[in-house]
Amino acid sequence: MIYCFDIDGTICTLTFNSSYEKAQPFPEMLKKINSLYDEGHRIIFFTARGCTSGIDHTDLTLRQLEEWGVKYHELIMNRKPHYDLLVDDKAINVEDFKRATGLK
């Protein structure tokens, strides 16, 4: 299965005024994503970071994902990806995903 996760508000805290460098990861979400990866699922992250400002946050985002130790196959910046299941703070409620997969 292809899992597609939004970043801000889904796997890390939301920040204000595009202060993405201050985002803090949600450890239980990252653990669950790593488990899905290890089970053979395809993991895609996407974000609209910089979409309205025109600032390229790719390097920062890649660095954060590495520092947080999360496993993934692809990072998509500023375009809609193909997926089987979308987990986003605006589309499918991240809290419903947590309950459905046994996270608290």
Tab-separated table of C-alpha atoms in Angstrom:
chain	number	residue	atom	x	y	z
A	1	MET	CA	0.000	0.000	0.000
A	2	ILE	CA	1.112	3.575	-0.614
A	3	TYR	CA	0.796	5.798	2.450
A	4	CYS	CA	1.033	9.533	1.940
A	5	PHE	CA	1.581	11.759	4.960
A	6	ASP	CA	1.421	15.506	5.239
A	7	ILE	CA	4.233	16.854	7.425
A	8	ASP	CA	3.155	19.873	9.472
A	9	GLY	CA	0.420	19.063	11.971
A	10	THR	CA	0.608	15.354	11.100
A	11	ILE	CA	4.122	14.093	11.905
A	12	CYS	CA	5.321	17.244	13.674
A	13	THR	CA	3.993	20.334	15.379
A	14	LEU	CA	2.503	23.192	13.447
A	15	THR	CA	4.623	26.337	13.517
A	16	PHE	CA	3.593	29.928	13.088
A	17	ASN	CA	4.938	32.431	10.557
A	18	SER	CA	6.587	29.624	8.556
A	19	SER	CA	9.097	28.928	11.364
A	20	TYR	CA	9.501	25.351	10.164
A	21	GLU	CA	12.899	24.975	11.821
A	22	LYS	CA	11.056	25.055	15.179
A	23	ALA	CA	8.812	22.092	14.336
A	24	GLN	CA	9.003	19.227	16.821
A	25	PRO	CA	8.334	15.627	15.754
A	26	PHE	CA	5.558	13.440	17.122
A	27	PRO	CA	7.602	10.346	18.167
A	28	GLU	CA	4.684	7.888	18.159
A	29	MET	CA	3.694	8.892	14.621
A	30	LEU	CA	7.277	8.472	13.419
A	31	LYS	CA	7.476	5.060	15.099
A	32	LYS	CA	4.245	3.960	13.384
A	33	ILE	CA	5.449	5.244	10.007
A	34	ASN	CA	8.744	3.380	10.427
A	35	SER	CA	6.767	0.240	11.244
A	36	LEU	CA	4.691	0.632	8.073
A	37	TYR	CA	7.904	1.128	6.077
A	38	ASP	CA	9.422	-2.017	7.626
A	39	GLU	CA	6.270	-3.959	6.683
A	40	GLY	CA	6.961	-3.111	3.040
A	41	HIS	CA	4.557	-0.236	2.488
A	42	ARG	CA	5.613	2.744	0.384
A	43	ILE	CA	5.888	5.940	2.459
A	44	ILE	CA	5.570	9.364	0.851
A	45	PHE	CA	5.734	12.691	2.635
A	46	PHE	CA	4.379	15.839	1.094
A	47	THR	CA	4.221	19.417	2.212
A	48	ALA	CA	3.082	22.798	1.026
A	49	ARG	CA	5.994	24.462	2.836
A	50	GLY	CA	6.914	27.555	0.855
A	51	CYS	CA	3.936	27.262	-1.465
A	52	THR	CA	2.680	30.766	-0.771
A	53	SER	CA	5.987	32.440	0.112
A	54	GLY	CA	8.016	30.991	-2.744
A	55	ILE	CA	10.781	30.013	-0.294
A	56	ASP	CA	12.355	26.620	-0.967
A	57	HIS	CA	12.295	24.623	2.282
A	58	THR	CA	13.483	21.355	0.716
A	59	ASP	CA	16.905	21.236	2.398
A	60	LEU	CA	15.435	22.034	5.821
A	61	THR	CA	12.708	19.426	5.401
A	62	LEU	CA	15.149	16.721	4.268
A	63	ARG	CA	17.411	17.515	7.213
A	64	GLN	CA	14.500	17.311	9.665
A	65	LEU	CA	13.322	13.959	8.332
A	66	GLU	CA	16.860	12.604	8.686
A	67	GLU	CA	17.316	14.022	12.195
A	68	TRP	CA	13.968	12.615	13.276
A	69	GLY	CA	14.966	9.147	12.013
A	70	VAL	CA	11.846	8.566	9.969
A	71	LYS	CA	11.963	6.114	7.062
A	72	TYR	CA	10.414	7.040	3.740
A	73	HIS	CA	10.675	6.564	-0.004
A	74	GLU	CA	9.847	10.003	-1.345
A	75	LEU	CA	9.411	13.640	-0.337
A	76	ILE	CA	7.137	15.781	-2.476
A	77	MET	CA	7.250	19.541	-2.190
A	78	ASN	CA	4.405	21.710	-3.547
A	79	ARG	CA	2.529	19.225	-5.728
A	80	LYS	CA	-0.173	16.643	-5.133
A	81	PRO	CA	1.136	13.050	-5.030
A	82	HIS	CA	-0.455	9.743	-6.072
A	83	TYR	CA	-1.490	7.634	-3.067
A	84	ASP	CA	-3.755	4.868	-1.828
A	85	LEU	CA	-4.300	6.457	1.584
A	86	LEU	CA	-3.787	10.116	2.468
A	87	VAL	CA	-3.068	11.033	6.093
A	88	ASP	CA	-3.249	14.785	6.528
A	89	ASP	CA	-4.299	17.233	9.208
A	90	LYS	CA	-6.955	18.570	6.814
A	91	ALA	CA	-8.167	15.538	4.799
A	92	ILE	CA	-8.347	12.388	6.942
A	93	ASN	CA	-8.110	13.349	10.564
A	94	VAL	CA	-4.740	12.359	11.977
A	95	GLU	CA	-6.438	11.434	15.274
A	96	ASP	CA	-8.659	8.922	13.457
A	97	PHE	CA	-5.536	7.392	11.862
A	98	LYS	CA	-3.911	7.081	15.290
A	99	ARG	CA	-6.967	5.329	16.735
A	100	ALA	CA	-7.292	3.015	13.730
A	101	THR	CA	-3.649	1.940	13.958
A	102	GLY	CA	-3.481	1.587	17.732
A	103	LEU	CA	-1.666	4.827	18.552
A	104	LYS	CA	-2.865	6.883	21.488
